[in-house]
Short mmCIF file of C-alpha atoms in Angstrom, two decimals:
data_model
loop_
_atom_site.label_atom_id
_atom_site.label_comp_id
_atom_site.label_asym_id
_atom_site.label_seq_id
_atom_site.Cartn_x
_atom_site.Cartn_y
_atom_site.Cartn_z
CA UNK J 28 -43.61 41.15 -340.49
CA UNK J 29 -42.71 39.17 -337.36
CA UNK J 30 -39.02 38.73 -336.56
CA UNK J 31 -37.58 35.49 -335.19
CA UNK J 32 -37.44 37.07 -331.76
CA UNK J 33 -40.93 38.54 -331.78
CA UNK J 34 -42.45 35.20 -332.77
CA UNK J 35 -40.39 33.51 -330.04
CA UNK J 36 -41.50 36.11 -327.51
CA UNK J 37 -45.10 35.62 -328.54
CA UNK J 38 -44.73 31.85 -328.09
CA UNK J 39 -43.15 32.33 -324.66
CA UNK J 40 -45.84 34.75 -323.59
CA UNK J 41 -48.68 32.54 -324.80
CA UNK J 42 -47.24 29.47 -323.08
CA UNK J 43 -46.55 31.22 -319.81
CA UNK J 44 -49.75 33.20 -319.58
CA UNK J 45 -51.85 30.07 -319.89
CA UNK J 46 -49.64 28.30 -317.35
CA UNK J 47 -49.86 31.23 -314.95
CA UNK J 48 -53.64 31.28 -315.03
CA UNK J 49 -54.02 27.70 -313.84
CA UNK J 50 -51.17 27.90 -311.33
CA UNK J 51 -52.38 31.27 -310.07
CA UNK J 52 -55.84 29.86 -309.41
CA UNK J 53 -54.46 26.95 -307.39
CA UNK J 54 -51.91 29.09 -305.57
CA UNK J 55 -54.42 31.76 -304.57
CA UNK J 56 -55.99 29.30 -302.12
CA UNK J 57 -52.81 29.32 -299.98
CA UNK J 58 -52.30 33.10 -300.05
CA UNK J 59 -53.33 34.72 -296.73
CA UNK J 60 -56.69 36.48 -296.73
CA UNK J 61 -56.40 40.01 -298.03
CA UNK J 62 -53.09 39.29 -299.83
CA UNK J 63 -54.43 37.77 -303.05
CA UNK J 64 -54.45 41.03 -305.00
CA UNK J 65 -50.91 41.96 -303.91
CA UNK J 66 -49.64 38.43 -304.57
CA UNK J 67 -51.07 38.43 -308.09
CA UNK J 68 -49.64 41.89 -308.84
CA UNK J 69 -46.15 40.87 -307.67
CA UNK J 70 -46.44 37.56 -309.54
CA UNK J 71 -47.26 39.35 -312.81
CA UNK J 72 -44.61 42.04 -312.32
CA UNK J 73 -41.79 39.61 -311.56
CA UNK J 74 -42.73 37.20 -314.34
CA UNK J 75 -42.73 40.11 -316.81
CA UNK J 76 -39.26 41.07 -315.54
CA UNK J 77 -38.02 37.50 -316.00
CA UNK J 78 -39.38 37.37 -319.55
CA UNK J 79 -37.72 40.71 -320.35
CA UNK J 80 -34.36 39.52 -319.01
CA UNK J 81 -34.51 36.44 -321.24
CA UNK J 82 -35.64 38.56 -324.21
CA UNK J 83 -32.46 40.61 -323.82
CA UNK J 84 -30.44 37.45 -323.42
CA UNK J 85 -31.86 36.13 -326.72
CA UNK J 86 -30.27 39.20 -328.35
CA UNK J 87 -26.92 38.58 -326.63
CA UNK J 88 -27.61 41.52 -324.31
CA UNK J 89 -27.54 41.22 -320.51
CA UNK J 90 -27.86 44.97 -319.86
CA UNK J 91 -31.44 44.65 -318.56
CA UNK J 92 -30.38 41.79 -316.27
CA UNK J 93 -27.46 43.88 -314.99
CA UNK J 94 -29.79 46.85 -314.43
CA UNK J 95 -32.11 44.54 -312.45
CA UNK J 96 -29.62 43.23 -309.87
CA UNK J 97 -29.71 44.21 -306.21
CA UNK J 98 -26.80 45.28 -304.05
CA UNK J 99 -24.73 42.23 -303.07
CA UNK J 100 -26.16 40.11 -305.91
CA UNK J 101 -24.82 36.58 -306.27
CA UNK J 102 -26.18 33.68 -308.32
CA UNK J 103 -25.17 30.18 -309.35
CA UNK J 104 -25.58 29.37 -313.05
CA UNK J 105 -25.58 25.66 -313.95
CA UNK J 106 -22.35 25.94 -315.94
CA UNK J 107 -20.30 27.50 -313.10
CA UNK J 108 -18.62 25.48 -310.38
CA UNK J 109 -19.23 28.27 -307.83
CA UNK J 110 -21.69 31.17 -307.49
CA UNK J 111 -20.74 34.48 -309.09
CA UNK J 112 -21.59 38.11 -308.49
CA UNK J 113 -21.98 41.19 -310.63
CA UNK J 114 -18.49 40.92 -312.18
CA UNK J 115 -19.20 37.35 -313.28
CA UNK J 116 -22.50 38.45 -314.82
CA UNK J 117 -20.73 41.26 -316.68
CA UNK J 118 -18.16 38.77 -317.99
CA UNK J 119 -20.95 36.48 -319.20
CA UNK J 120 -22.58 39.46 -320.92
CA UNK J 121 -19.37 40.26 -322.81
CA UNK J 122 -19.11 36.62 -323.97
CA UNK J 123 -22.74 36.65 -325.17
CA UNK J 124 -22.44 39.75 -327.37
CA UNK J 125 -23.27 38.91 -330.97
CA UNK J 126 -24.68 35.50 -330.09
CA UNK J 127 -28.35 35.86 -330.91
CA UNK J 128 -29.67 32.47 -331.93
CA UNK J 129 -30.74 31.03 -328.58
CA UNK J 130 -34.23 29.53 -328.56
CA UNK J 131 -35.89 28.51 -325.32
CA UNK J 132 -39.30 28.21 -323.78
CA UNK J 133 -40.01 29.40 -320.25
CA UNK J 134 -42.68 27.93 -318.01
CA UNK J 135 -43.74 29.70 -314.83
CA UNK J 136 -44.16 27.38 -311.85
CA UNK J 137 -44.69 29.30 -308.62
CA UNK J 138 -43.86 32.25 -306.41
CA UNK J 139 -43.16 32.53 -302.69
CA UNK J 140 -43.81 36.00 -301.28
CA UNK J 141 -42.97 37.33 -297.83
CA UNK J 142 -42.99 41.09 -297.37
CA UNK J 143 -40.42 42.62 -299.71
CA UNK J 144 -38.84 39.28 -300.65
CA UNK J 145 -40.03 36.93 -303.36
CA UNK J 146 -38.69 33.71 -304.86
CA UNK J 147 -39.88 32.87 -308.35
CA UNK J 148 -39.67 29.31 -309.70
CA UNK J 149 -39.72 28.40 -313.37
CA UNK J 150 -38.26 25.99 -315.88
CA UNK J 151 -36.71 26.46 -319.28
CA UNK J 152 -36.23 24.24 -322.29
CA UNK J 153 -33.44 25.37 -324.60
CA UNK J 154 -33.58 23.94 -328.12
CA UNK J 155 -30.85 26.07 -329.69
CA UNK J 156 -27.72 27.57 -328.17
CA UNK J 157 -26.87 31.25 -328.66
CA UNK J 158 -24.32 30.30 -331.34
CA UNK J 159 -26.94 28.32 -333.30
CA UNK J 160 -25.97 24.83 -332.12
CA UNK J 161 -29.02 22.57 -331.67
CA UNK J 162 -29.71 21.64 -328.04
CA UNK J 163 -32.19 19.80 -325.85
CA UNK J 164 -31.49 21.22 -322.41
CA UNK J 165 -33.96 21.46 -319.54
CA UNK J 166 -33.27 23.71 -316.54
CA UNK J 167 -34.98 24.51 -313.26
CA UNK J 168 -34.46 28.08 -312.12
CA UNK J 169 -35.10 30.22 -309.07
CA UNK J 170 -34.51 33.94 -308.66
CA UNK J 171 -34.82 35.69 -305.33
CA UNK J 172 -36.15 39.21 -305.71
CA UNK J 173 -36.08 41.97 -303.08
CA UNK J 174 -37.62 45.43 -303.07
CA UNK J 175 -34.74 47.88 -303.03
CA UNK J 176 -35.58 51.58 -303.05
CA UNK J 177 -39.13 50.73 -304.15
CA UNK J 178 -38.08 48.55 -307.10
CA UNK J 179 -37.92 44.77 -307.39
CA UNK J 180 -34.30 43.66 -307.91
CA UNK J 181 -32.71 40.21 -308.29
CA UNK J 182 -30.66 39.41 -305.18
CA UNK J 183 -29.69 35.89 -306.19
CA UNK J 184 -30.64 32.75 -307.93
CA UNK J 185 -29.76 29.26 -308.90
CA UNK J 186 -30.28 27.21 -312.02
CA UNK J 187 -29.67 23.54 -312.44
CA UNK J 188 -30.02 21.08 -315.22
CA UNK J 189 -33.22 19.16 -314.61
CA UNK J 190 -32.32 15.79 -313.08
CA UNK J 191 -33.83 12.56 -314.33
CA UNK J 192 -36.94 11.72 -312.33
CA UNK J 193 -39.20 8.69 -312.15
#
């Protein structure tokens, strides 16, 4: 029997995998010769990490996110007036405990890779808040990842509500 989360995760994975294939094909043309294999491996690894962070978030659990942050982490969520660091993320995690009804779709957009630094770009569409309130919120998100002691860690990020565009 499939739980609400597992069916949501399956939907997220199926949407993003198909999106990644077409974007990956187009993006590979701009990757320097000899770097395509590494780029694709990093792309898949970081996208899997992003999906796992949001999976935890859907359960009201930010422990995987907290375990994935780099030294000197700072990020700017769309609902904060200023960026916040690890303490702010821990506070958000405490507030999320027990709130497990969030529903959102994630769509991978792109990745910039330079040595041991990567910036991943994606968008989300939230249709239900963690407390169960219906929503129709669209966000654009970036996370900057760095290799720290051989492991990819989130150094920072920014999310914004998608602005109206022509």
